Amino acid sequence: MAAKKVIYDTDPGVDDAMALIFLDAAPEVELVGITTVLGNHRIDVTTRNALFLKDYFNLSAPVAKGAGKPLVLEERDPPTYVHGDNGLGDIPLPDVIRAELHPLPAHRFIIETVRAHPHEITIVAVGRMTNLAMALREDPEIASLVKEIVIMGGAFGYRGHSGNVTPVAEANIIGDPHAADEIFAAAWPIVVVGLDVTQEAVMSTAYLEELRDAAGRTGQFIWDVSRFYERFYRSSTQFDGVPVHDSSAVGYLLDPTLFTTRAGPIRVVTEGIAIGQTIQAPNTRRFPPGNAWEGRPDNFVCIEGDGERFLKLYFDTIVAAAQHG
Ligand code: BDR
Ligand code: CA
């Protein structure tokens, strides 16, 4: 089977780190690049964290530094109450990082890599959509050259899952709603893995303990990096553990049968109290002409997920890689 070539666009970030480990562990994935974006922390911090992860897990994929501010909005203070002061759950990080940055900025790295491998690159985007929008603005043709984009972001109200930053908005989308609305308008195949399904897959403390004990150094790292994050979720939300956001996008990449999708164009609200809300016009019904979704391409939203089967895939993939690697 040909490898799935992946660019991972990310803002590490605790769950970003856990998803990067998942990508690295999956035998069918060839990670061709890691591009960073602001979000869970400022760009210098998310980029340093990506370089640290490259060192720590001995990843060959280059790290290209991306956008440090949203397209239109002002940059906000980072959510250190979720991901810690250092963006990685306040685990101790080395003073010196050996890995060096790729010379290109993230959006150009995306353009060049997609052009070098037409119809072969899947972009797994688990931060703000700023780098993708910048790449698209500079080279709109890449939309026809990308194999697929799998996004962690948004919330569509399934099973009562709406926003996590406001009652209607999810963090990656509200962080740069203009970028998100632009990328949903382009004719590239986009699958959206939003809170509707990521909050249906929750890693309990017992699950993380078992993984820690079964997956050697990697399991210990996942345990350590998730302590602060788990405390946040337990103290501030109703979850009995850690909802699995970014790794769910990787889960879709590895096994799309884990999810049921719904087709239809998506718009993002870019101002007002509902800023950051993602709204899909489902293809299953018609709306009167002249609406804001008209003429936009279909995007696919994950509306149901098999949380248990996904959690098993994550566990088994990490443990198998730890045993063989
Ligand atoms: C998303 O926001 C970030 O905090 C996480 O890394 C994830 O990508 C969840 O809303
Ligand atoms: Ca993220």
XYZ file of C-alpha atoms and ligand atoms in Angstrom:
336
model
C 0.000 0.000 0.000
C 1.361 3.439 -0.950
C 2.119 5.605 2.061
C -0.225 8.476 2.904
C 1.895 11.599 2.555
C 0.876 14.047 5.265
C 1.589 17.652 6.158
C 0.635 18.242 9.787
C -0.420 21.851 10.399
C -0.425 22.311 14.154
C -0.181 24.516 17.253
C 1.424 22.264 19.896
C -0.414 22.141 22.235
C -0.937 19.047 24.393
C -3.431 17.275 22.131
C -1.418 18.366 19.088
C 1.567 16.516 20.556
C -0.559 13.429 21.237
C -1.788 13.492 17.627
C 1.723 13.932 16.245
C 2.765 10.818 18.150
C -0.220 8.989 16.607
C 0.759 10.086 13.078
C 4.348 9.010 13.673
C 3.220 5.639 15.015
C 0.924 4.837 12.067
C 2.815 2.628 9.607
C 0.768 3.834 6.626
C 1.688 7.503 7.161
C 4.681 9.280 5.692
C 4.960 12.567 7.538
C 6.480 14.960 5.003
C 6.264 18.162 7.004
C 5.124 19.832 10.184
C 3.893 23.405 9.833
C 3.220 25.529 12.874
C 0.635 28.168 13.592
C -0.306 30.300 16.573
C -3.160 29.097 18.727
C -2.553 27.091 21.856
C 0.352 29.476 22.374
C 2.179 32.241 20.517
C 3.931 31.179 17.334
C 7.431 31.177 18.835
C 6.280 28.787 21.528
C 4.265 26.426 19.286
C 7.200 26.322 16.864
C 9.725 25.624 19.611
C 7.428 22.884 20.896
C 7.225 21.335 17.423
C 11.028 21.370 17.192
C 11.253 19.835 20.652
C 8.866 17.035 19.579
C 10.911 16.475 16.420
C 14.007 16.019 18.590
C 12.345 13.956 21.281
C 10.710 11.503 18.880
C 13.508 11.619 16.314
C 11.191 12.689 13.489
C 12.668 13.207 10.046
C 9.917 15.590 8.857
C 11.010 19.236 8.671
C 9.324 21.910 10.783
C 8.303 25.122 8.983
C 7.226 28.123 11.019
C 3.856 29.611 10.177
C 1.542 32.487 10.937
C 1.954 34.451 14.142
C -1.309 36.328 13.855
C -4.755 35.754 12.403
C -5.622 37.208 8.970
C -7.841 39.978 10.318
C -8.389 39.692 14.055
C -5.969 40.845 16.745
C -3.911 38.167 18.457
C -5.321 37.220 21.877
C -3.524 35.960 24.997
C -2.787 32.224 24.673
C -4.967 29.715 26.585
C -2.295 28.780 29.137
C -5.045 27.574 31.488
C -5.645 24.701 29.035
C -2.160 23.831 27.734
C 0.095 25.251 30.485
C 2.535 28.156 30.443
C 4.836 26.322 28.026
C 2.031 24.967 25.807
C 2.951 21.374 26.636
C 1.261 20.936 29.978
C 4.262 22.413 31.789
C 6.380 19.283 31.442
C 10.069 20.171 31.771
C 11.501 21.184 28.392
C 15.197 21.362 27.502
C 16.949 24.729 27.244
C 18.554 23.727 23.975
C 16.692 22.273 20.995
C 18.893 20.647 18.348
C 16.399 20.523 15.477
C 16.472 23.484 13.126
C 13.710 25.202 11.224
C 13.031 24.681 7.550
C 13.977 27.875 5.676
C 10.522 28.386 4.114
C 7.575 29.900 5.954
C 4.765 27.387 6.479
C 2.429 28.565 3.727
C 5.206 28.417 1.103
C 6.310 25.038 2.395
C 2.728 23.850 1.876
C 2.625 25.245 -1.674
C 5.975 23.755 -2.676
C 5.263 20.366 -1.158
C 1.820 20.121 -2.753
C 3.259 21.142 -6.138
C 6.069 18.614 -5.803
C 3.566 15.803 -5.106
C 0.364 16.659 -6.993
C -2.750 14.793 -5.748
C -0.706 12.977 -3.118
C -0.630 15.270 -0.103
C -3.171 15.145 2.693
C -3.056 18.108 5.047
C -4.127 17.343 8.594
C -4.849 20.777 10.036
C -5.410 20.901 13.782
C -4.794 24.564 14.572
C -6.100 27.787 13.126
C -6.589 27.798 9.364
C -4.302 30.792 8.826
C -1.446 28.981 7.042
C -3.885 27.223 4.713
C -5.625 30.481 3.826
C -2.281 32.184 3.177
C -1.177 29.312 0.930
C -4.461 29.474 -0.960
C -4.244 33.254 -1.410
C -0.723 32.975 -2.810
C -1.383 29.987 -5.046
C -5.114 29.232 -5.521
C -4.288 26.370 -7.905
C -3.113 24.201 -5.034
C -6.792 23.592 -4.254
C -6.918 21.256 -7.240
C -3.600 19.588 -6.355
C -4.189 18.608 -2.723
C -5.474 15.095 -2.131
C -7.519 15.937 0.953
C -7.670 18.266 3.936
C -8.738 16.874 7.284
C -9.506 19.589 9.782
C -10.001 19.481 13.516
C -12.259 22.423 14.143
C -15.777 23.691 14.395
C -18.936 22.460 16.055
C -22.271 21.769 14.393
C -24.589 21.005 17.289
C -24.753 17.229 16.942
C -25.453 15.430 20.212
C -25.524 18.815 21.876
C -21.905 19.664 21.023
C -21.656 23.343 20.258
C -18.718 25.596 21.166
C -15.806 25.350 23.575
C -14.728 29.025 23.500
C -18.208 30.515 23.274
C -21.540 28.648 23.293
C -21.300 28.415 19.488
C -17.602 28.640 18.570
C -14.728 26.164 18.667
C -11.156 27.344 19.385
C -9.448 26.650 16.047
C -12.192 28.397 14.101
C -12.816 31.389 16.348
C -9.035 31.913 16.454
C -9.132 32.923 12.782
C -12.701 32.818 11.449
C -11.824 34.715 8.258
C -9.191 32.138 7.332
C -11.620 29.298 8.001
C -14.374 30.867 5.886
C -11.889 31.316 3.025
C -10.642 27.765 3.044
C -14.176 26.335 3.122
C -14.882 28.325 -0.048
C -12.123 26.641 -2.068
C -12.756 23.599 -4.211
C -10.517 21.182 -2.362
C -11.877 18.128 -0.560
C -12.301 19.064 3.115
C -13.413 16.787 5.921
C -14.203 18.503 9.202
C -13.693 16.632 12.443
C -15.343 18.932 14.952
C -16.389 18.868 18.574
C -19.469 16.847 17.555
C -17.241 13.779 17.376
C -14.040 14.731 19.247
C -16.018 15.192 22.453
C -17.544 11.744 21.993
C -14.086 10.149 22.386
C -12.790 10.705 25.913
C -9.584 9.257 27.338
C -10.212 8.363 30.977
C -7.450 8.381 33.579
C -7.516 4.569 33.546
C -7.040 4.528 29.751
C -4.067 6.876 29.990
C -2.568 4.832 32.839
C -2.870 1.661 30.798
C -1.252 3.367 27.815
C 1.536 4.693 30.023
C 2.265 1.192 31.278
C 2.043 -0.474 27.841
C 3.857 1.967 25.535
C 7.254 2.538 27.153
C 8.818 5.979 26.768
C 6.030 7.161 24.449
C 3.326 6.071 26.875
C 5.101 7.835 29.710
C 5.356 11.001 27.589
C 1.626 10.931 26.762
C 0.867 10.502 30.447
C 3.170 13.341 31.528
C 2.067 15.794 28.831
C -1.618 15.207 29.567
C -1.634 15.775 33.380
C -2.212 19.542 33.276
C -4.685 19.165 30.388
C -6.686 16.507 32.207
C -6.871 18.667 35.331
C -8.240 21.508 33.188
C -10.922 19.315 31.632
C -11.904 17.743 34.934
C -12.140 21.048 36.776
C -13.778 23.151 34.057
C -15.994 20.825 32.041
C -18.274 17.835 32.430
C -15.845 15.379 30.813
C -14.687 12.320 32.713
C -11.159 12.617 31.282
C -9.672 14.162 28.165
C -11.755 14.658 24.997
C -9.617 13.710 22.019
C -9.589 16.596 19.584
C -6.577 16.585 17.273
C -6.012 12.820 17.291
C -9.568 12.346 16.022
C -8.525 14.045 12.772
C -5.695 11.530 12.513
C -8.245 8.811 13.269
C -10.274 9.924 10.249
C -7.147 9.840 8.087
C -6.310 6.286 9.167
C -9.824 4.871 9.150
C -12.641 7.005 7.724
C -15.138 4.247 8.587
C -14.880 5.413 12.194
C -17.090 8.355 11.227
C -20.304 9.195 9.402
C -20.161 12.402 7.372
C -22.682 14.878 6.052
C -22.135 16.855 2.843
C -22.852 20.519 2.217
C -21.123 23.896 2.126
C -19.936 25.481 5.369
C -19.890 29.161 6.286
C -18.126 30.682 9.276
C -19.564 33.666 11.112
C -16.882 36.382 11.095
C -18.424 39.059 13.328
C -20.926 39.614 16.113
C -21.697 37.482 19.131
C -21.740 34.277 17.038
C -18.257 34.917 15.624
C -16.516 31.611 14.960
C -19.720 29.595 14.559
C -19.575 27.001 11.786
C -22.831 26.435 9.904
C -23.324 23.825 7.219
C -26.132 23.941 4.667
C -26.876 20.209 4.346
C -27.406 18.953 0.819
C -30.402 16.986 1.994
C -32.618 20.043 1.710
C -33.004 23.076 -0.525
C -32.973 26.667 0.617
C -34.338 29.677 -1.261
C -31.824 31.286 -3.643
C -29.637 34.174 -2.571
C -28.429 32.612 0.675
C -24.819 32.846 1.880
C -24.054 29.182 1.148
C -25.106 29.294 -2.486
C -22.426 28.465 -5.042
C -19.939 27.227 -2.448
C -18.441 23.737 -2.710
C -19.452 20.827 -0.535
C -17.471 20.147 2.602
C -17.899 17.007 4.698
C -18.662 17.191 8.398
C -18.248 14.234 10.743
C -21.580 13.932 12.528
C -21.158 10.553 14.208
C -18.058 8.784 15.443
C -17.337 5.411 16.991
C -15.463 6.713 20.031
C -14.641 3.285 21.430
C -13.249 1.929 18.199
C -11.243 5.135 17.732
C -9.760 4.901 21.245
C -8.748 1.312 20.554
C -7.088 2.333 17.285
C -5.101 5.048 19.068
C -4.061 2.662 21.843
C -3.105 -0.223 19.585
C -1.213 1.980 17.123
C 0.875 3.633 19.836
C 1.607 0.368 21.632
C 2.549 -1.463 18.406
C 4.953 1.304 17.412
C 6.494 1.347 20.883
C 7.045 -2.420 20.756
C 8.588 -2.401 17.282
C 10.459 0.785 17.366
C -8.744 22.572 19.431
O -8.243 23.757 20.075
C -6.971 23.520 20.592
O -6.931 23.873 21.935
C -6.705 22.059 20.516
O -5.343 21.794 20.243
C -7.592 21.592 19.386
O -6.932 21.693 18.165
C -9.948 22.084 20.199
O -10.965 23.041 20.160
Ca -4.522 21.976 18.030
